[in-house]
XYZ file of C-alpha atoms in Angstrom:
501
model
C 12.046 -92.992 -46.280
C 13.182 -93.853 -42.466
C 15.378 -91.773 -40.386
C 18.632 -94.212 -40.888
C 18.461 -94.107 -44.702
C 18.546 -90.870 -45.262
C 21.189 -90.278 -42.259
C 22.868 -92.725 -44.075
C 22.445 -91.867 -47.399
C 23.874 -88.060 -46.116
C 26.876 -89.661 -44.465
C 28.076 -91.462 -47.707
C 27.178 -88.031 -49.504
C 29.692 -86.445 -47.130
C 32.294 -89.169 -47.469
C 32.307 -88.963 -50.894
C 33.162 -85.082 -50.731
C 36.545 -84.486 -51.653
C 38.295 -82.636 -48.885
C 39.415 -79.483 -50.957
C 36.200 -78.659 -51.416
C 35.574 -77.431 -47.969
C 38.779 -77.073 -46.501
C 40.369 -73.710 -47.866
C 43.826 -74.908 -46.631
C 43.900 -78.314 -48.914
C 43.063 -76.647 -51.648
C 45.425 -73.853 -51.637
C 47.673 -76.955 -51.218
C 46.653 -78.561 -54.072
C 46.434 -75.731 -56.264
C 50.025 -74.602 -55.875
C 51.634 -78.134 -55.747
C 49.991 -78.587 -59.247
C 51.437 -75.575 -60.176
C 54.776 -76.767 -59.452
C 54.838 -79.927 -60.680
C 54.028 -78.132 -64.373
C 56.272 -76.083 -64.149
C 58.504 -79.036 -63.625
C 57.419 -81.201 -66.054
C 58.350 -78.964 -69.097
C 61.373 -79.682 -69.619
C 61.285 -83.170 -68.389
C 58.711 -83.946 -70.885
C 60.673 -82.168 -73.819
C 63.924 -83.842 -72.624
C 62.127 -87.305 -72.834
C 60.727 -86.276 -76.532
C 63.954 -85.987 -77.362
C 64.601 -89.517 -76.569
C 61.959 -91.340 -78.015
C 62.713 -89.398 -80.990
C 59.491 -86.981 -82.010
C 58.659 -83.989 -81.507
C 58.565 -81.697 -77.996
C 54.945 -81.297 -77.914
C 54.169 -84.704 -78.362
C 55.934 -85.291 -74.829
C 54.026 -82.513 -73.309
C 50.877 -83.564 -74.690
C 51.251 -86.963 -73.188
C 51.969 -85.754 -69.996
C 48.816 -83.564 -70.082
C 46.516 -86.421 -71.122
C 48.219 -88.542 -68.789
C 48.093 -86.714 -65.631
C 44.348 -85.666 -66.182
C 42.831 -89.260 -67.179
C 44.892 -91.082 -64.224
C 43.481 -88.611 -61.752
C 40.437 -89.652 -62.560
C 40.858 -93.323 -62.913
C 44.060 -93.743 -61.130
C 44.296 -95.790 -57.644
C 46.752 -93.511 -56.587
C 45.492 -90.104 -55.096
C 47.928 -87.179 -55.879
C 50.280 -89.693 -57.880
C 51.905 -87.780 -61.052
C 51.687 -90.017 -63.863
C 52.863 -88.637 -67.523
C 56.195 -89.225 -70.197
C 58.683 -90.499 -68.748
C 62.377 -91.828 -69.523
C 61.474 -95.416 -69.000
C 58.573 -95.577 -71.456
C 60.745 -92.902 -73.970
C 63.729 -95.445 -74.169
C 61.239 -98.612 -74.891
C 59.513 -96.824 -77.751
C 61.923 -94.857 -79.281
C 64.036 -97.966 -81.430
C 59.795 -98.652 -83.002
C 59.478 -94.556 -84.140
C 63.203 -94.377 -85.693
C 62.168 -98.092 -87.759
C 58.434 -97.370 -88.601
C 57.379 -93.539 -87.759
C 55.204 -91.617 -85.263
C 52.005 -93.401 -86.443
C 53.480 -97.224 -85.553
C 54.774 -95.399 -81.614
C 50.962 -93.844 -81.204
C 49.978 -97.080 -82.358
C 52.123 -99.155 -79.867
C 50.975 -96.490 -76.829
C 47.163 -97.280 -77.619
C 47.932 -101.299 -77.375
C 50.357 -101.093 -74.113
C 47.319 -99.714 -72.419
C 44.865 -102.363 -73.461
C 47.712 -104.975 -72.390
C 47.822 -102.725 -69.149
C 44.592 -103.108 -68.724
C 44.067 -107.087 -68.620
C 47.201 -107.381 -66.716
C 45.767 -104.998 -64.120
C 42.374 -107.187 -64.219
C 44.422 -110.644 -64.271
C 45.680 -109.101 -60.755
C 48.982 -108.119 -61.974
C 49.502 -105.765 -58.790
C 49.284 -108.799 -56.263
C 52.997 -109.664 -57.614
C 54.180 -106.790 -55.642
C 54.208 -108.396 -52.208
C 56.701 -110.374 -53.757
C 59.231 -107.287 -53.730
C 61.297 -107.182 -50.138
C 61.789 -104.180 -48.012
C 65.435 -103.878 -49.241
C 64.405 -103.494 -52.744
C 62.093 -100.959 -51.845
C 65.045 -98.971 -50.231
C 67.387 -99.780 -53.560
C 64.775 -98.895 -55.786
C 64.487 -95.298 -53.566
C 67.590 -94.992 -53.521
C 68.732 -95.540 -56.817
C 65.615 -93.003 -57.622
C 67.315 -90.598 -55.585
C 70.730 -90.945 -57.657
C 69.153 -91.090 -60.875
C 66.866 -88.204 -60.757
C 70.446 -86.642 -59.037
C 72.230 -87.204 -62.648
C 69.842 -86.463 -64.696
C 70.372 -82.496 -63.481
C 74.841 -83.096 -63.854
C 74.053 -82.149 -67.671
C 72.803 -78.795 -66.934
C 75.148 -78.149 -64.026
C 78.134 -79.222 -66.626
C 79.790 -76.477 -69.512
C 77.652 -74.089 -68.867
C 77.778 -70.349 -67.980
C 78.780 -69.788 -64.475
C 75.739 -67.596 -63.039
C 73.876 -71.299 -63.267
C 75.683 -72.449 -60.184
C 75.219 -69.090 -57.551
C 71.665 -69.362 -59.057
C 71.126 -73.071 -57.922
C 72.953 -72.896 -54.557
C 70.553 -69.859 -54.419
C 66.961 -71.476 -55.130
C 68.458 -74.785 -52.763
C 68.842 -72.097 -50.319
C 65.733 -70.965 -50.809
C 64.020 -73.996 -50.331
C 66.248 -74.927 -47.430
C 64.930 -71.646 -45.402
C 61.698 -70.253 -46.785
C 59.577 -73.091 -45.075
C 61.224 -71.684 -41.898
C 59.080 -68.177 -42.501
C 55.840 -69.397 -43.805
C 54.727 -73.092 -45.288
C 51.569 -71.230 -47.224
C 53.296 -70.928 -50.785
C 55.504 -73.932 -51.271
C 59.449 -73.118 -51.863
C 60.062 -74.687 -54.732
C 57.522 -72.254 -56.454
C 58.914 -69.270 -54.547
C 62.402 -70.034 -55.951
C 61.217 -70.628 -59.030
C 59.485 -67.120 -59.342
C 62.127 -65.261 -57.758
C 65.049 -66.891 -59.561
C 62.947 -65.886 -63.036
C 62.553 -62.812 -61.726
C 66.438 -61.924 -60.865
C 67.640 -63.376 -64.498
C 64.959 -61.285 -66.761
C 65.254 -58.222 -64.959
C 68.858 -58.700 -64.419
C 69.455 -59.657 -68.142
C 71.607 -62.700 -66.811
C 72.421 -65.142 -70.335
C 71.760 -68.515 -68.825
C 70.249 -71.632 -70.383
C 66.101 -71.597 -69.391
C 63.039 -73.948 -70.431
C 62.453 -72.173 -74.337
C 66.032 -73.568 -75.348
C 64.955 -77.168 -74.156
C 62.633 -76.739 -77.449
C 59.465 -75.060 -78.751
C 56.171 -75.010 -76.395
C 52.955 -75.999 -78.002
C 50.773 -73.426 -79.195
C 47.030 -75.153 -79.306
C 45.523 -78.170 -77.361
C 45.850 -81.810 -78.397
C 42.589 -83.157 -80.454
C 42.008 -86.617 -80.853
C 42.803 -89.455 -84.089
C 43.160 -92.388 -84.975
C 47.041 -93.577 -85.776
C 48.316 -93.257 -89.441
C 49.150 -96.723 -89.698
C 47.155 -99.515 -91.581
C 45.194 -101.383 -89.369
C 46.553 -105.504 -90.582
C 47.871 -108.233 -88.684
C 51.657 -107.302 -89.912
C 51.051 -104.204 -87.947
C 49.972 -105.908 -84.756
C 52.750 -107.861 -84.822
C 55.378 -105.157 -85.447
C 53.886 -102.992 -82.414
C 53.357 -105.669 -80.063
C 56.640 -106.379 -78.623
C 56.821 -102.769 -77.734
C 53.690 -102.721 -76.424
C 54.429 -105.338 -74.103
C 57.250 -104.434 -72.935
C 56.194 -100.461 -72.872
C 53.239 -102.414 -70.714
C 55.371 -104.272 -68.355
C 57.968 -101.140 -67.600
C 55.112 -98.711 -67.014
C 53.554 -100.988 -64.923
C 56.540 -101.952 -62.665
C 57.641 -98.324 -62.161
C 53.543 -96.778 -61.056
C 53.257 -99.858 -58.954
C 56.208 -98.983 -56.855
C 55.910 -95.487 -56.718
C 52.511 -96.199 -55.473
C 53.771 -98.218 -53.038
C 56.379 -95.612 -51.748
C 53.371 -93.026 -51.582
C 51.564 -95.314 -49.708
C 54.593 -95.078 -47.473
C 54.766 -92.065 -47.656
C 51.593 -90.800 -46.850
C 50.651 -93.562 -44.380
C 47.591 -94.968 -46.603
C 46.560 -97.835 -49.094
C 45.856 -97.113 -52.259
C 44.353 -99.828 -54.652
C 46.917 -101.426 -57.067
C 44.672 -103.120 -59.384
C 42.883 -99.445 -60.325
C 46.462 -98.058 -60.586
C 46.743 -101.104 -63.007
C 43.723 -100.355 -65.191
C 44.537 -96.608 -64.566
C 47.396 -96.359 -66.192
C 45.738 -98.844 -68.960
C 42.728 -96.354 -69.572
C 45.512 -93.172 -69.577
C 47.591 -94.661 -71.862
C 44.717 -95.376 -74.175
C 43.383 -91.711 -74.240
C 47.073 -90.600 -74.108
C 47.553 -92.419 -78.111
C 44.387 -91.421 -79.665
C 45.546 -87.571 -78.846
C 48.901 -88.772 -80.114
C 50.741 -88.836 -77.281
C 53.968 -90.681 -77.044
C 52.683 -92.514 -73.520
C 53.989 -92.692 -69.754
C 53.655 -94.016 -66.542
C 54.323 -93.089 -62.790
C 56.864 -90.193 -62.879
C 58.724 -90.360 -59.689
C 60.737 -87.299 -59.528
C 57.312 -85.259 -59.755
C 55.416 -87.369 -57.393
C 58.266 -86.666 -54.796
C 57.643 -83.034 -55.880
C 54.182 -83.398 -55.139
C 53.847 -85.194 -52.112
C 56.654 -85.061 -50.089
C 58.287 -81.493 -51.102
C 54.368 -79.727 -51.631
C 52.524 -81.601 -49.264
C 49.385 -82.740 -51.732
C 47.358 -85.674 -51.231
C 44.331 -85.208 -53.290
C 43.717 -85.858 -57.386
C 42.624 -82.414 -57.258
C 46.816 -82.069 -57.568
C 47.341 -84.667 -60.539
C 44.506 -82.758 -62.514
C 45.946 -79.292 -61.999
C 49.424 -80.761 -62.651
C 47.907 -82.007 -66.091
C 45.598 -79.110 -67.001
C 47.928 -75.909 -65.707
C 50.774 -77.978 -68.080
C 48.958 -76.911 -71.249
C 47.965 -73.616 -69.623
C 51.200 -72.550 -69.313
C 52.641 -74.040 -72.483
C 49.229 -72.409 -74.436
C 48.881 -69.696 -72.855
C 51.479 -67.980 -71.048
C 54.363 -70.254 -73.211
C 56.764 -67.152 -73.798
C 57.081 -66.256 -69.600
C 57.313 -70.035 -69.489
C 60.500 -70.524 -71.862
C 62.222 -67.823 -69.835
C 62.206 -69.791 -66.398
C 65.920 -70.430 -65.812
C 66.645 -73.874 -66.242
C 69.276 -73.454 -63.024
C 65.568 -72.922 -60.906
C 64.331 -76.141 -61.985
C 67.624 -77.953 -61.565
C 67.547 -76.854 -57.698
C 64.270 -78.162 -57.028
C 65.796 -81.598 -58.875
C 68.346 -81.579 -56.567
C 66.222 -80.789 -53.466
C 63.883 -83.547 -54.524
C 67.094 -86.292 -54.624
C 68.241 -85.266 -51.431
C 64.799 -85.552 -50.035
C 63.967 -88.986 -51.512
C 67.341 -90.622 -50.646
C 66.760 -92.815 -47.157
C 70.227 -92.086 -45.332
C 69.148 -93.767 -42.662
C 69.782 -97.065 -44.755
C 73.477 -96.202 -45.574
C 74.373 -95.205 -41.960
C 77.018 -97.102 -40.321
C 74.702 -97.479 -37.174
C 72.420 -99.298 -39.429
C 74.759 -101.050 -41.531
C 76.049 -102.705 -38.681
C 72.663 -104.013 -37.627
C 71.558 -105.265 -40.999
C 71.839 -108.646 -42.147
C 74.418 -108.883 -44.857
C 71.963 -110.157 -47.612
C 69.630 -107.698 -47.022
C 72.881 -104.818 -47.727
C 73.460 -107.128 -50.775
C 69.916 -107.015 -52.261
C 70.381 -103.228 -51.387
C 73.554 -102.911 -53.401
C 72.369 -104.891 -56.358
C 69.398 -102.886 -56.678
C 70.933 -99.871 -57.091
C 74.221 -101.042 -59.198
C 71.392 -102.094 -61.594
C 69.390 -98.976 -61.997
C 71.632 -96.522 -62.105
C 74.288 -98.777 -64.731
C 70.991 -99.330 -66.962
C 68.802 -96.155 -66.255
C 65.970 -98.410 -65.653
C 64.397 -98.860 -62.393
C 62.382 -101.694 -63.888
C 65.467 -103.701 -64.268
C 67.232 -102.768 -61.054
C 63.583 -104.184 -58.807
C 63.195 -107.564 -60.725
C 67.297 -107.831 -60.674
C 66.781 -107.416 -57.064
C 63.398 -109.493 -56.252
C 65.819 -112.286 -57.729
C 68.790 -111.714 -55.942
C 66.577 -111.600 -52.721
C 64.781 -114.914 -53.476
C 68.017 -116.701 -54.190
C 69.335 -114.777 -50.761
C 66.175 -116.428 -49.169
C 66.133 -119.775 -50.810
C 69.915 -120.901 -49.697
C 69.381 -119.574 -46.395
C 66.440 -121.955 -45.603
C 67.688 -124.457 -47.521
C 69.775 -125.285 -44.282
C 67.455 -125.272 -41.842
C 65.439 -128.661 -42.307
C 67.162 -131.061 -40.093
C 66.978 -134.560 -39.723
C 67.460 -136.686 -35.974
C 66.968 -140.463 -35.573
C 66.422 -141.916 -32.379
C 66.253 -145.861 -32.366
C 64.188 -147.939 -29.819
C 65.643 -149.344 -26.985
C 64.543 -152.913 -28.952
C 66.962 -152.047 -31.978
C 63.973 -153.591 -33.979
C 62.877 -149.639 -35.005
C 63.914 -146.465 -35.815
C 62.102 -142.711 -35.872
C 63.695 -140.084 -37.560
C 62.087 -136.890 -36.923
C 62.285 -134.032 -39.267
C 62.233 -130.480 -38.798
C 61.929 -127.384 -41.006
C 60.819 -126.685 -44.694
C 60.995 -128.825 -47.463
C 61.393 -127.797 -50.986
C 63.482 -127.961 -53.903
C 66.754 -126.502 -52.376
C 66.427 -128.005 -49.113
C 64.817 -131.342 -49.746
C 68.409 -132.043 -52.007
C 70.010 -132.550 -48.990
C 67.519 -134.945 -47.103
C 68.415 -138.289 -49.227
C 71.904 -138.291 -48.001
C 70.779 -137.770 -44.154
C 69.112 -141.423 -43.478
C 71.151 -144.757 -42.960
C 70.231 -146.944 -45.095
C 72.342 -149.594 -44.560
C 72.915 -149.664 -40.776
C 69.712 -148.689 -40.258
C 67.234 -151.720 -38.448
C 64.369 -153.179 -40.634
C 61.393 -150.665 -39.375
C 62.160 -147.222 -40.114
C 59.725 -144.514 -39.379
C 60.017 -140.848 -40.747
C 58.167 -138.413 -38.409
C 57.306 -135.239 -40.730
C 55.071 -133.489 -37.593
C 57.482 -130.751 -37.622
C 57.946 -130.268 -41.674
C 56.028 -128.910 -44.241
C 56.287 -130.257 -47.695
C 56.087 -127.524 -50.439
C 57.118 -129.146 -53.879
C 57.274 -132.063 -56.010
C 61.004 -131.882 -55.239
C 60.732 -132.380 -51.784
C 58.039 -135.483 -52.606
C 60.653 -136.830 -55.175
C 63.500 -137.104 -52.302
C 60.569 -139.145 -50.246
C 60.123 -141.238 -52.611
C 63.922 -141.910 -53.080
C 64.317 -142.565 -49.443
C 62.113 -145.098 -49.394
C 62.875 -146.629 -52.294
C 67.118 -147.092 -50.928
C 65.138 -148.693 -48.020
C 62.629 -150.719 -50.235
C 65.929 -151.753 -52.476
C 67.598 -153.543 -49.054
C 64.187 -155.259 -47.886
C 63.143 -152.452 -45.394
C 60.117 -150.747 -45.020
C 59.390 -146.906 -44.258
C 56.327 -145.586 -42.915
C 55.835 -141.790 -42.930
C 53.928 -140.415 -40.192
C 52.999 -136.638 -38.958
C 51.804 -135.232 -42.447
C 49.921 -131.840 -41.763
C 47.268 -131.415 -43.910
C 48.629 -129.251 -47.222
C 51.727 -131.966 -46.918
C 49.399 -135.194 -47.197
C 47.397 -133.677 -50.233
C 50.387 -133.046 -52.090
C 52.345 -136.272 -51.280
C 49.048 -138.110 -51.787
C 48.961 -136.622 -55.410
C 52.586 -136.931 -56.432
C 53.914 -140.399 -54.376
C 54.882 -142.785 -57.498
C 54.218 -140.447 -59.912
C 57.736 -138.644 -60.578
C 60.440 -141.546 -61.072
C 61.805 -140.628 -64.680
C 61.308 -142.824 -67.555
């Protein structure tokens, strides 16, 4: 074997090393942001149990199958995917009608539906979503994940609030003395620490509900396997397929961001797919992307391997198995501060300053606004980023609708006139150009000069064909001149075809 294949062969050897592996510092990183993020999904994951309707440790068992397969097959390094509101809310109306075994059921076909979408090239559809959705859709994060901690800040003994403003301010100045251990963790031990030995009575993670006691093992669902039962689960499935989908797509896009690197959508796609799939057959109650976590993860513990997303995953059941009665006594008021820290870290206030306000155009504030009215009025980011792709479009759509323009210029001769026309035509701008030509005053040679259009619709070929046909009705003829190449094809195929009948 020469020289450059094995050099070669040795460089894709090293490229393929993960980085933790011989870099102490990454993964002491990794390690401890997993850490937190368990620790942080406990009560998250019970909380969203409680939702869908079953049983705590089916929520925790999801997000343990969840985060491991992803970080395997996930597009997304150091993305935390597991249960999650979104997906809890979908599913929850199928387990109160039909039981457990039709939701597990449901879970197993969402991923399979998750999977062709993701192969169909469902992901491309995201270049479709502006920049000022992406900031709604942060934002709105940012408020939601916010409320979701006002129930535990709300009737409840007052040590919770000196113990929050005490872990924020521990995760405020910590960093300042060493970055090693991340502060979130360090709050979380110390604020433990202070309310067991101190004996303080405030709410932690064992009254959220009981922790698991063994590992997950797989099944099949208890449900019979007939056509009546496909089509009771699919419309769930679907739409559980279509919310997971929209909500990992854009937090992988705000990693990306983030982080300052691609990932690949269409593997996040089939990810999520293959992680829902193992998630049902260990009866799981599914998931997707969960965003507060990821911003726990990346931004607040610095991780950017999978190494992260696996530990998150595995150390879940660890603690919950293993060490599940030091686990229930974690204050929930420590958890709730690194909630709020998150918020305040994910929220872009550079967006809402006046400086920039000023600046930006007023549909872009708009799309902005409607985003985030959305999500947080329906607790669905889903909702609030296709509410607000819409909004955008239609934003888009009238303003270019005014900027074809039409100029005649008639030869000195009167026997001929050019009208030249300039800008985009399709279905909202094209609407205008009929009424822009005149027909009667007009001499018997009239030339339209589309060098500086594009045509981009039947619509646009449809108003074309009227003009000419105003013209054709007072014995004048039009001769269109200047087509670009995309133009010609399409008026080529369409010219005479689209008069109604």
């Amino acid at each position: 074997m020469s020289s450059s294949v094995l050099s070669a062969a040795a460089w894709l050897r090293g490229s393929r090393r993960p980085t933790w592996l011989s870099d102490p510092k990454v993964l002491r990183t990794e390690v401890l942001a997993g850490l937190v993020v368990a620790l942080a999904l406990i009560p998250e994951a019970i909380s969203f149990s409680i939702i869908a309707g079953v049983d705590p440790a089916i929520g925790l068992f999801a997000s343990f199958t969840m985060a491991v397969t992803i970080a395997v097959v996930g597009g997304r390094p150091a993305m935390i995917s597991a249960a999650t509101g979104a997906v809890a809310l979908v599913i929850a109306p199928l387990n109160r009608e039909h039981g457990f075994g039709y939701l597990v059921a449901a879970v197993i076909l969402a991923g399979v539906l998750q999977i062709v979408l993701g192969a169909l090239g469902v992901a491309k559809l995201m270049r479709f979503v502006p920049r000022s959705v992406m900031v709604g859709f942060v934002n709105s994060l940012a408020i939601l994940i916010f409320m979701a901690q006002v129930p535990e800040m709300t009737n409840v003994p007052w040590p919770v609030y000196p113990l929050i403003a005490a872990g924020l301010a521990l995760m405020v100045f910590f960093p300042k003395v060493t970055k090693v251990i991340p502060a979130p963790l360090v709050s979380i031990v110390i604020l433990t620490v202070v309310t067991v030995a101190a004996g303080i009575a405030v709410p932690a993670v064992g009254d959220k509900g009981d922790l698991p006691s063994s590992l997950p093992v797989p099944g099949l669902p208890d449900v019979p396997f007939t056509l009546d039962t496909l089509t009771t689960i699919a419309p769930y499935a679907l739409a559980m397929a279509l919310v997971g989908l929209m909500e990992s797509l854009m937090t992988a896009k705000l990693v990306d961001d983030i982080t300052d690197t691609h990932s690949s959508k269409t593997r996040e796609s089939i990810g999520q797919g293959i992680a829902n799939i193992v998630t049902g057959f260990f009866g799981g109650m599914g998931g997707c992307a969960m965003i507060g976590q990821t911003m726990i993860n990346v931004r607040v513990s610095g991780a950017r391997t999978r190494l992260s997303t696996f530990l998150a995953g595995a150390l879940l059941m660890v603690l919950c198995v293993v060490f599940g009665p030091v686990v229930s006594d974690i204050p929930m008021a420590a958890l709730v501060a690194v909630m709020v820290m998150v918020s305040v870290a994910t929220f872009d206030w550079h967006s809402i300053a006046p400086k920039t306000l000023k600046r930006m155009p007023a549909g872009e504030i708009t799309v902005m606004a409607v985003t985030v009215a959305c999500v947080v009025a329906t607790h669905n980011l889903a909702i609030g980023v296709v509410v607000g792709s819409i909004t955008a479009m239609i934003i888009f759509a009238k303003r270019v609708a005014h900027l074809a323009e039409v100029t005649a210029v008639t030869d000195p001769d009167g026997g001929t006139v050019v009208y030249r026309v300039t800008g985009e035509l399709f279905f909202a701008s094209s609407n205008d150009l009929v009424g822009q030509f005149g027909y009667a005053t007009d001499p018997d040679k009239v030339v339209i000069d589309l060098s500086a259009a594009h045509i981009w619709d039947a619509s646009s070929v449809s108003a074309l064909d009227a003009i000419e046909t105003k013209y054709a009705q007072r014995g004048k003829s039009v001769e269109i001149i200047g087509l670009n190449e995309p133009s010609a094809r399409i008026h080529r195929r369409l010219s005479g075809e689209l008069a109604s009948h």
